[in-house]
C-alpha cells in the first residue's frame, strides 16, 4: 500500500521560512518524479516544483529563487525548503509522486495536503 505522508506545514509570518517533507512508503519499484503542487480554494492545483530521479528540478516562476526541492533517495523523501514566504504563498500544498509499483505499472499518487499559511 503506497502512501505519501506530508509534514512541515504551518503558520509563518511574511519573510519567514518553512520546510515541507514528503515520505513515500509502501511497496515501490521505483520513483520517477516527485514534486509539490499547491491549491487555493476554488482554484486549480498548480505546480510548485518537481524533481526527477536524476535530480533535474523544475520550478514555477513565482517560487524560483525562494524554494528549493531536493530528494533523499535512501528515505524515499522529497523536501521543499521555502524561504522569503509571501502571503500569496498561502495554499494547501500537495505532495505528488509518479512511481512504479512494479516494472509494468506506473501510477500518479498524491498526499493528503498540508496547509501553509503566510499571515501578514
XYZ file of C-alpha atoms in Angstrom, residues 36-120:
85
model
C 4.888 19.699 -4.865
C 1.710 21.367 -6.014
C -0.493 23.914 -4.324
C -4.149 24.723 -4.494
C -6.220 27.566 -3.132
C -9.955 27.191 -2.533
C -11.885 27.319 -5.782
C -8.755 27.290 -7.917
C -6.814 24.716 -9.869
C -3.915 22.782 -8.478
C -0.705 24.371 -9.712
C 2.807 23.054 -9.949
C 5.299 24.409 -7.448
C 8.349 22.259 -8.090
C 9.269 18.816 -9.335
C 12.391 16.731 -9.249
C 13.225 13.647 -11.265
C 15.127 10.573 -10.243
C 18.108 12.199 -11.927
C 17.652 15.271 -9.726
C 16.558 17.514 -12.553
C 14.414 20.192 -10.926
C 11.720 22.458 -12.314
C 10.031 25.377 -10.606
C 7.101 27.656 -11.061
C 8.266 31.157 -11.921
C 6.674 32.530 -8.773
C 8.893 30.464 -6.483
C 12.212 30.490 -8.310
C 14.993 31.661 -6.072
C 12.900 31.172 -2.945
C 12.023 27.475 -2.864
C 14.344 24.539 -3.329
C 13.299 20.965 -3.975
C 15.526 18.041 -3.120
C 15.332 14.293 -2.681
C 16.760 11.766 -0.288
C 16.590 8.578 -2.311
C 17.538 6.376 0.615
C 14.492 7.591 2.526
C 12.139 7.993 -0.454
C 11.589 11.520 0.740
C 11.290 14.854 -1.016
C 11.851 18.193 0.686
C 10.762 21.707 -0.100
C 12.522 24.386 1.917
C 10.591 27.584 1.392
C 12.215 30.923 2.094
C 11.042 34.516 1.861
C 7.455 33.412 2.127
C 4.739 35.762 0.966
C 1.028 35.939 1.763
C 0.283 34.764 -1.772
C 2.110 31.523 -0.965
C -0.780 30.624 1.327
C -2.265 27.409 -0.008
C -2.714 23.747 0.631
C 0.436 22.041 -0.587
C 0.202 18.545 -2.018
C 2.984 16.075 -2.470
C 2.977 14.159 -5.720
C 4.831 11.090 -6.868
C 4.910 9.340 -10.191
C 6.149 5.901 -9.322
C 6.169 2.291 -10.353
C 4.932 -0.436 -8.071
C 6.388 -2.981 -10.467
C 8.136 -2.995 -13.807
C 4.905 -2.549 -15.775
C 2.705 -0.325 -13.637
C 3.199 3.416 -13.249
C 0.871 5.452 -11.066
C 0.370 9.036 -10.035
C -0.011 9.352 -6.258
C -0.985 12.307 -4.118
C -0.565 13.139 -0.489
C -3.384 14.428 1.646
C -2.166 18.013 1.602
C -0.630 20.241 4.234
C -1.696 23.799 4.943
C 0.778 26.635 4.578
C -0.421 29.980 5.848
C 1.622 33.152 5.498
C -0.039 35.791 7.607
C 0.770 39.463 7.455
